[in-house]
Amino acid sequence: MNVGFVGLGQMGRPMAGRLLGAGHALKVWNRSAAPAAALQEKGGAIAATPAELLGCEVVVTMLSDDAAVDSVWLASGAAQRMPAGAIHLNMATVSMAMSRKLASAHEKGGSLYVAGPVFGRPAAAEQGQLDVIAAGPAAALERCQPLLKAMAKQVFVVGEAPEKANAVKIARNFLLATIIESLGEALALSRKCGVDGGAFLDILTGTSIGARYKGYGDLIVKEAWRPAQFSMTLGLKDIQLALDAAAEAGVQMPAAELIRRLIQEAIAAGRGNDDAVSLAGFIAHKAGL
């Protein structure tokens, strides 16, 4: 398949590499040149501008936030210039409002829009072990399957309205944030009481609750704040997306408001470029550890 790819950050690079490895013809664009050059060495082509990708059958987007997606697809008018029948597969974490805007803009030009946000960190992307939540027109979803198969271990289709996929992604990311925050508090409490953090984690992960805490717990006990696989700043973006969605839906989320405040405090204390699990380190610091 003739595929375009926009956004070669920590997640985009390995995802694009998976597509090349699966035999797809790939043309990429990224703001900085180095990641694109690395893919060119593996057989990919480089576009000078995102507009050069509009002739591809499918263009995959993996950008950082609403503003970046807006710049490439809406402010530039690219969404409406995409040829009729072509597909924009947006795998980035964006707001429900942005997903609706993109769907509308593509519909005006006759192209198709699919939301396919992912679960997983860069290592999972390297191995093609991402989980994808997908929503969009059935025919477009079917055409995207070979690409999704190359990047993901499983795909969950949640409907034809693209924003439904974003709602699932936003809600699940909020849940992950609550795990980091509560695990940070539990570890701080046990350590403050003289219990070794590693021993507490072994007990936690060796009992029924363990499967949900092992990965984050290891990072927290090792204080593996850098290099960030998913930064604290991006974690703040995700919590804000949850609160925005909650306001739109008329749902109260007091825990999300608390976590937003704590993340903001951690960023103000200089942890913005740390991994999101550094929130637990900030909680430990506040406890005097």
Coordinates of C-alpha atoms in Angstrom, one line a residue:
M1 CA 0.0 0.0 0.0
N2 CA 1.2 3.6 -0.7
V3 CA 1.3 5.2 2.7
G4 CA 2.2 8.6 4.0
F5 CA 3.3 9.2 7.6
V6 CA 3.4 12.5 9.5
G7 CA 5.1 12.7 12.9
L8 CA 8.3 10.7 13.7
G9 CA 8.6 11.2 17.5
Q10 CA 9.2 8.4 20.0
M11 CA 6.1 6.6 18.9
G12 CA 5.9 7.6 15.3
R13 CA 9.4 6.4 14.4
P14 CA 8.9 2.7 15.3
M15 CA 5.4 2.7 14.0
A16 CA 6.6 4.0 10.6
G17 CA 9.4 1.4 10.7
R18 CA 6.9 -1.4 11.2
L19 CA 5.0 -0.2 8.0
L20 CA 8.3 -0.3 6.1
G21 CA 9.1 -3.7 7.4
A22 CA 5.7 -5.0 6.3
G23 CA 6.5 -4.0 2.7
H24 CA 4.4 -0.9 2.4
A25 CA 5.7 2.0 0.2
L26 CA 6.3 4.8 2.8
K27 CA 6.8 8.5 2.4
V28 CA 7.3 10.5 5.6
W29 CA 7.3 14.1 6.8
N30 CA 8.7 15.3 10.1
R31 CA 9.6 18.8 11.4
S32 CA 13.1 17.7 12.2
A33 CA 15.2 16.0 9.5
A34 CA 17.1 13.3 11.5
P35 CA 14.2 10.8 12.1
A36 CA 13.1 11.0 8.5
A37 CA 16.7 10.4 7.3
A38 CA 16.9 7.3 9.4
L39 CA 13.8 5.9 7.8
Q40 CA 15.1 6.9 4.3
E41 CA 18.1 4.6 4.9
K42 CA 15.6 1.8 5.4
G43 CA 13.8 2.4 2.1
G44 CA 11.4 5.2 2.9
A45 CA 11.0 8.4 1.0
I46 CA 11.0 11.9 2.5
A47 CA 8.5 14.6 1.7
A48 CA 9.5 18.3 1.9
T49 CA 6.1 19.3 3.1
P50 CA 3.0 17.4 4.5
A51 CA 1.2 18.4 1.3
E52 CA 3.4 16.1 -0.7
L53 CA 1.7 13.1 1.1
L54 CA -1.8 13.9 0.0
G55 CA -1.6 11.7 -3.0
C56 CA -1.0 8.6 -0.8
E57 CA -3.8 6.0 -0.3
V58 CA -3.6 6.4 3.5
V59 CA -1.8 9.1 5.5
V60 CA -1.1 8.2 9.1
T61 CA -0.7 11.0 11.7
M62 CA 1.2 10.6 14.9
L63 CA 1.6 14.1 16.3
S64 CA 1.8 15.4 19.9
D65 CA -1.4 17.3 20.4
D66 CA -4.4 19.2 19.0
A67 CA -2.3 22.2 18.0
A68 CA 0.2 20.2 16.0
V69 CA -2.6 18.3 14.2
D70 CA -4.5 21.5 13.6
S71 CA -1.4 23.1 12.0
V72 CA -0.8 20.2 9.6
W73 CA -4.4 19.4 8.7
L74 CA -6.8 22.2 9.3
A75 CA -4.9 25.6 9.3
S76 CA -3.1 24.5 6.1
G77 CA -6.4 23.3 4.5
A78 CA -4.8 19.9 3.8
A79 CA -7.8 17.9 5.1
Q80 CA -10.1 19.4 2.4
R81 CA -7.5 19.0 -0.3
M82 CA -7.0 15.3 0.2
P83 CA -8.2 13.4 -2.8
A84 CA -11.7 11.8 -2.7
G85 CA -11.5 8.3 -1.3
A86 CA -8.1 8.7 0.3
I87 CA -7.9 8.1 4.1
H88 CA -6.4 10.1 6.9
L89 CA -5.7 7.6 9.8
N90 CA -5.0 9.8 12.9
M91 CA -3.4 7.7 15.6
A92 CA -2.5 10.6 17.8
T93 CA -4.1 11.4 21.2
V94 CA -6.4 14.4 20.4
S95 CA -9.6 15.8 21.8
M96 CA -13.0 14.7 20.7
A97 CA -13.6 18.2 19.4
M98 CA -10.5 18.0 17.1
S99 CA -11.6 14.6 15.9
R100 CA -15.0 16.0 14.9
K101 CA -13.4 19.0 13.1
L102 CA -11.1 16.6 11.1
A103 CA -14.0 14.3 10.2
S104 CA -16.0 17.3 9.0
A105 CA -13.1 18.8 7.0
H106 CA -12.3 15.5 5.3
E107 CA -16.0 14.9 4.5
K108 CA -16.2 18.3 2.7
G109 CA -13.3 17.2 0.4
G110 CA -14.6 13.7 -0.2
S111 CA -11.8 12.0 1.7
L112 CA -12.2 9.7 4.7
Y113 CA -11.2 10.1 8.3
V114 CA -10.4 7.3 10.8
A115 CA -9.4 7.8 14.4
G116 CA -7.1 5.1 15.7
P117 CA -5.4 6.2 18.9
V118 CA -3.0 3.7 20.4
F119 CA -2.1 2.2 23.8
G120 CA 1.5 1.3 24.5
R121 CA 4.9 2.8 24.9
P122 CA 7.8 3.0 22.3
A123 CA 9.0 -0.6 23.1
A124 CA 5.6 -1.9 22.2
A125 CA 5.5 0.1 19.0
E126 CA 8.9 -1.3 18.0
Q127 CA 7.5 -4.8 18.4
G128 CA 4.2 -4.2 16.7
Q129 CA 2.4 -4.8 20.0
L130 CA 0.3 -1.7 20.3
D131 CA -3.4 -1.8 21.0
V132 CA -5.5 0.3 18.7
I133 CA -8.9 1.8 19.4
A134 CA -10.5 2.6 16.0
A135 CA -13.6 4.4 14.8
G136 CA -14.6 5.6 11.4
P137 CA -16.5 4.6 8.2
A138 CA -16.6 0.8 7.9
A139 CA -15.0 0.7 4.4
A140 CA -12.1 3.0 5.5
L141 CA -11.5 0.8 8.6
E142 CA -11.3 -2.3 6.4
R143 CA -8.8 -0.6 4.1
C144 CA -6.6 0.4 7.1
Q145 CA -6.5 -3.2 8.4
P146 CA -3.2 -4.2 6.7
L147 CA -1.5 -1.1 8.3
L148 CA -3.0 -1.7 11.7
K149 CA -1.9 -5.3 11.5
A150 CA 1.7 -4.3 11.0
M151 CA 1.6 -1.9 14.0
A152 CA -0.7 -3.5 16.5
K153 CA -1.4 -6.8 18.2
Q154 CA -5.1 -6.1 18.4
V155 CA -7.7 -3.5 17.2
F156 CA -10.9 -2.6 19.0
V157 CA -13.5 -1.0 16.7
V158 CA -15.9 1.2 18.7
G159 CA -18.2 2.7 16.0
E160 CA -18.3 4.9 12.9
A161 CA -18.1 8.3 14.7
P162 CA -14.3 8.9 15.0
E163 CA -14.6 10.8 18.3
K164 CA -15.7 7.6 20.0
A165 CA -12.2 6.2 19.7
N166 CA -10.8 9.4 21.2
A167 CA -13.3 9.1 24.1
V168 CA -12.0 5.6 24.9
K169 CA -8.4 6.7 24.7
I170 CA -9.0 9.7 26.9
A171 CA -10.9 7.7 29.6
R172 CA -8.2 5.0 29.7
N173 CA -5.3 7.5 29.9
F174 CA -7.1 9.1 32.9
L175 CA -7.3 5.6 34.5
L176 CA -3.5 5.2 34.0
A177 CA -2.9 8.5 35.6
T178 CA -4.9 7.4 38.7
I179 CA -2.7 4.3 38.9
I180 CA 0.5 6.4 38.9
E181 CA -0.8 8.8 41.5
S182 CA -2.3 6.2 43.9
L183 CA 0.8 3.9 43.5
G184 CA 3.0 7.0 44.3
E185 CA 1.0 7.6 47.5
A186 CA 1.0 4.0 48.5
L187 CA 4.8 3.7 48.0
A188 CA 5.5 7.0 49.8
L189 CA 3.4 5.8 52.8
S190 CA 5.0 2.4 53.0
R191 CA 8.5 3.8 52.6
K192 CA 7.8 6.5 55.2
C193 CA 6.8 3.7 57.6
G194 CA 10.2 2.0 57.1
V195 CA 9.2 -0.6 54.5
D196 CA 11.6 -1.1 51.5
G197 CA 10.0 0.1 48.3
G198 CA 11.0 -2.9 46.4
A199 CA 9.6 -5.3 49.0
F200 CA 6.3 -3.4 49.0
L201 CA 6.2 -3.7 45.2
D202 CA 6.9 -7.4 45.3
I203 CA 4.0 -7.9 47.8
L204 CA 1.7 -5.7 45.7
T205 CA 2.5 -7.5 42.4
G206 CA 2.5 -10.9 44.0
T207 CA -1.2 -10.5 45.0
S208 CA -4.3 -10.2 43.0
I209 CA -3.9 -6.5 42.3
G210 CA -0.4 -6.9 40.9
A211 CA -1.0 -7.2 37.2
R212 CA -2.1 -3.5 37.1
Y213 CA 0.9 -2.2 39.0
K214 CA 4.0 -4.1 37.9
G215 CA 5.2 -2.0 35.0
Y216 CA 4.7 1.4 36.6
G217 CA 5.9 0.1 40.0
D218 CA 9.2 -1.0 38.6
L219 CA 9.8 2.4 37.0
I220 CA 8.9 4.2 40.3
V221 CA 11.0 2.0 42.6
K222 CA 14.0 2.4 40.2
E223 CA 13.3 6.2 39.9
A224 CA 13.5 5.8 36.2
W225 CA 12.4 9.3 35.4
R226 CA 14.7 9.9 32.4
P227 CA 14.8 9.5 29.5
A228 CA 11.1 10.0 29.4
Q229 CA 9.1 7.6 27.2
F230 CA 6.0 9.7 27.9
S231 CA 6.7 13.0 29.5
M232 CA 4.9 14.7 32.4
T233 CA 3.9 17.5 30.1
L234 CA 2.1 15.0 27.8
G235 CA 0.5 13.5 30.9
L236 CA -0.9 16.9 31.8
K237 CA -2.3 17.2 28.3
D238 CA -4.1 13.8 28.7
I239 CA -5.6 14.8 32.1
Q240 CA -6.8 18.1 30.5
L241 CA -8.4 16.1 27.7
A242 CA -10.3 14.0 30.2
L243 CA -11.5 17.1 32.1
D244 CA -12.6 18.7 28.8
A245 CA -14.5 15.6 27.7
A246 CA -16.1 15.4 31.2
A247 CA -17.2 19.0 31.0
E248 CA -18.7 18.3 27.5
A249 CA -20.5 15.2 28.8
G250 CA -21.6 16.6 32.1
V251 CA -19.5 14.3 34.2
Q252 CA -17.8 15.3 37.5
M253 CA -14.2 14.0 37.8
P254 CA -12.8 15.3 41.1
A255 CA -9.9 12.8 41.0
A256 CA -8.9 14.1 37.6
E257 CA -8.9 17.7 39.0
L258 CA -6.7 16.6 41.9
I259 CA -4.2 14.8 39.5
R260 CA -4.1 17.8 37.2
R261 CA -3.2 20.0 40.2
L262 CA -0.4 17.6 41.3
I263 CA 1.0 17.3 37.8
Q264 CA 1.0 21.1 37.4
E265 CA 2.9 21.4 40.7
A266 CA 5.4 18.8 39.6
I267 CA 6.0 20.6 36.3
A268 CA 6.5 23.8 38.1
A269 CA 9.1 22.1 40.3
G270 CA 11.0 21.2 37.1
R271 CA 9.8 17.8 36.3
G272 CA 8.0 18.6 33.0
N273 CA 10.5 16.7 30.9
D274 CA 10.6 13.7 33.2
D275 CA 8.6 10.6 32.5
A276 CA 5.0 10.8 33.6
V277 CA 5.7 8.2 36.4
S278 CA 7.9 11.0 38.0
L279 CA 4.6 12.2 39.5
A280 CA 5.3 9.4 42.1
G281 CA 8.7 10.8 42.7
F282 CA 7.2 14.3 43.3
I283 CA 4.8 12.8 45.8
A284 CA 7.7 11.0 47.6
H285 CA 9.6 14.3 47.6
K286 CA 6.7 16.1 49.2
A287 CA 6.7 13.3 51.9
G288 CA 10.3 14.1 52.7
L289 CA 11.8 11.0 51.0

